[in-house]
Amino acid sequence: MPRNSQEKTAKEELWELRLYVAGQTPKSLAAFANLKKICEEHLAGKYTIEIIDLLKNPTLAKGDQILAIPTLVRKLPEPVRKIIGDLSNTERVLVGLDLRPGAVVRSSA
């Protein structure tokens, strides 16, 4: 049985993130910088970030149903989660990605 939990942990360790942007705007650059900082602090060595520039590939917005930019999509671990904005509110991003320690305390203001 411990073997299964080890396999599950190994699978959950890789975080696959996609950041949808539209060119090199200040908001897009801020979103990437904020995401990189959060990942280094909370997911060091356990993540990949794919930047998708919708000015270059607008059809890619359909696959993840992107309605606003910048948008961060967590592909793995499942379930898929989305966060819209420049990711400057670290607490909001951590809760949105389910990275916040003790995220069970969601009911408190």
Short mmCIF file of C-alpha atoms in Angstrom, two decimals:
data_model
loop_
_atom_site.label_atom_id
_atom_site.label_comp_id
_atom_site.label_asym_id
_atom_site.label_seq_id
_atom_site.Cartn_x
_atom_site.Cartn_y
_atom_site.Cartn_z
CA MET A 1 0.00 0.00 0.00
CA PRO A 2 2.77 2.56 0.69
CA ARG A 3 3.90 1.99 -2.88
CA ASN A 4 0.61 3.35 -4.24
CA SER A 5 0.81 6.46 -2.10
CA GLN A 6 4.39 7.01 -3.29
CA GLU A 7 3.28 6.69 -6.92
CA LYS A 8 0.42 9.11 -6.29
CA THR A 9 2.79 11.61 -4.66
CA ALA A 10 5.22 11.33 -7.58
CA LYS A 11 2.41 12.04 -10.06
CA GLU A 12 1.16 15.03 -8.09
CA GLU A 13 4.61 16.54 -7.80
CA LEU A 14 4.70 17.82 -11.38
CA TRP A 15 2.64 20.96 -11.80
CA GLU A 16 1.83 21.77 -15.40
CA LEU A 17 0.94 25.43 -15.76
CA ARG A 18 -0.05 27.46 -18.82
CA LEU A 19 -0.03 31.23 -18.85
CA TYR A 20 -2.09 32.79 -21.62
CA VAL A 21 -0.97 36.30 -22.59
CA ALA A 22 -1.35 38.71 -25.51
CA GLY A 23 2.08 39.99 -26.38
CA GLN A 24 4.68 41.54 -24.09
CA THR A 25 2.36 43.92 -22.26
CA PRO A 26 3.23 45.18 -18.76
CA LYS A 27 0.37 43.09 -17.34
CA SER A 28 1.57 39.95 -19.14
CA LEU A 29 5.16 40.47 -17.99
CA ALA A 30 3.97 41.09 -14.41
CA ALA A 31 1.86 37.92 -14.49
CA PHE A 32 4.86 35.85 -15.61
CA ALA A 33 7.18 37.41 -13.01
CA ASN A 34 4.63 36.87 -10.23
CA LEU A 35 3.98 33.29 -11.33
CA LYS A 36 7.70 32.49 -11.50
CA LYS A 37 8.23 33.87 -7.99
CA ILE A 38 5.30 31.89 -6.54
CA CYS A 39 6.47 28.69 -8.25
CA GLU A 40 10.04 29.08 -7.02
CA GLU A 41 8.84 29.63 -3.46
CA HIS A 42 6.19 26.89 -3.34
CA LEU A 43 6.93 24.39 -6.11
CA ALA A 44 10.71 24.54 -6.57
CA GLY A 45 11.73 21.93 -9.14
CA LYS A 46 8.20 20.54 -9.46
CA TYR A 47 6.64 22.70 -12.15
CA THR A 48 6.62 23.61 -15.83
CA ILE A 49 5.32 26.89 -17.22
CA GLU A 50 4.15 27.13 -20.80
CA ILE A 51 3.59 30.67 -22.08
CA ILE A 52 0.96 30.89 -24.81
CA ASP A 53 0.91 34.19 -26.69
CA LEU A 54 -2.57 34.55 -28.16
CA LEU A 55 -1.36 37.25 -30.57
CA LYS A 56 0.73 34.55 -32.25
CA ASN A 57 -1.69 31.62 -31.76
CA PRO A 58 -5.23 32.95 -31.19
CA THR A 59 -6.84 29.57 -31.88
CA LEU A 60 -5.21 28.11 -28.75
CA ALA A 61 -7.61 30.12 -26.57
CA LYS A 62 -10.41 27.73 -27.48
CA GLY A 63 -8.83 24.62 -25.96
CA ASP A 64 -8.79 25.99 -22.41
CA GLN A 65 -11.78 28.32 -22.98
CA ILE A 66 -9.80 31.51 -22.34
CA LEU A 67 -12.04 34.56 -22.08
CA ALA A 68 -9.65 37.10 -20.55
CA ILE A 69 -5.91 37.59 -20.40
CA PRO A 70 -3.61 37.07 -18.71
CA THR A 71 -5.04 33.75 -17.53
CA LEU A 72 -3.19 31.02 -15.67
CA VAL A 73 -4.40 27.47 -16.22
CA ARG A 74 -3.30 24.64 -13.95
CA LYS A 75 -3.42 21.54 -16.15
CA LEU A 76 -1.86 19.18 -13.60
CA PRO A 77 -2.50 18.08 -10.97
CA GLU A 78 -6.15 17.76 -11.80
CA PRO A 79 -8.70 19.26 -11.52
CA VAL A 80 -7.95 22.03 -13.99
CA ARG A 81 -8.03 25.46 -12.36
CA LYS A 82 -7.94 28.97 -13.84
CA ILE A 83 -6.86 32.29 -12.40
CA ILE A 84 -7.37 35.53 -14.32
CA GLY A 85 -5.20 38.59 -13.82
CA ASP A 86 -1.58 39.59 -13.25
CA LEU A 87 -1.23 37.17 -10.29
CA SER A 88 -0.05 39.98 -8.00
CA ASN A 89 -2.26 38.81 -5.12
CA THR A 90 -0.09 35.93 -3.93
CA GLU A 91 -2.62 34.67 -1.37
CA ARG A 92 -5.36 34.53 -4.02
CA VAL A 93 -3.07 32.63 -6.38
CA LEU A 94 -2.02 30.13 -3.70
CA VAL A 95 -5.64 29.45 -2.77
CA GLY A 96 -6.65 29.29 -6.45
CA LEU A 97 -3.96 26.74 -7.20
CA ASP A 98 -4.68 24.81 -3.98
CA LEU A 99 -1.15 25.47 -2.77
CA ARG A 100 -2.01 27.39 0.36
CA PRO A 101 -1.12 25.40 3.49
CA GLY A 102 -4.27 24.77 5.47
CA ALA A 103 -6.47 25.72 2.51
CA VAL A 104 -9.24 23.90 4.35
CA VAL A 105 -9.91 27.14 6.24
CA ARG A 106 -11.82 28.56 3.26
CA SER A 107 -14.95 29.44 5.19
CA SER A 108 -13.28 32.12 7.31
CA ALA A 109 -13.31 35.69 6.04
#
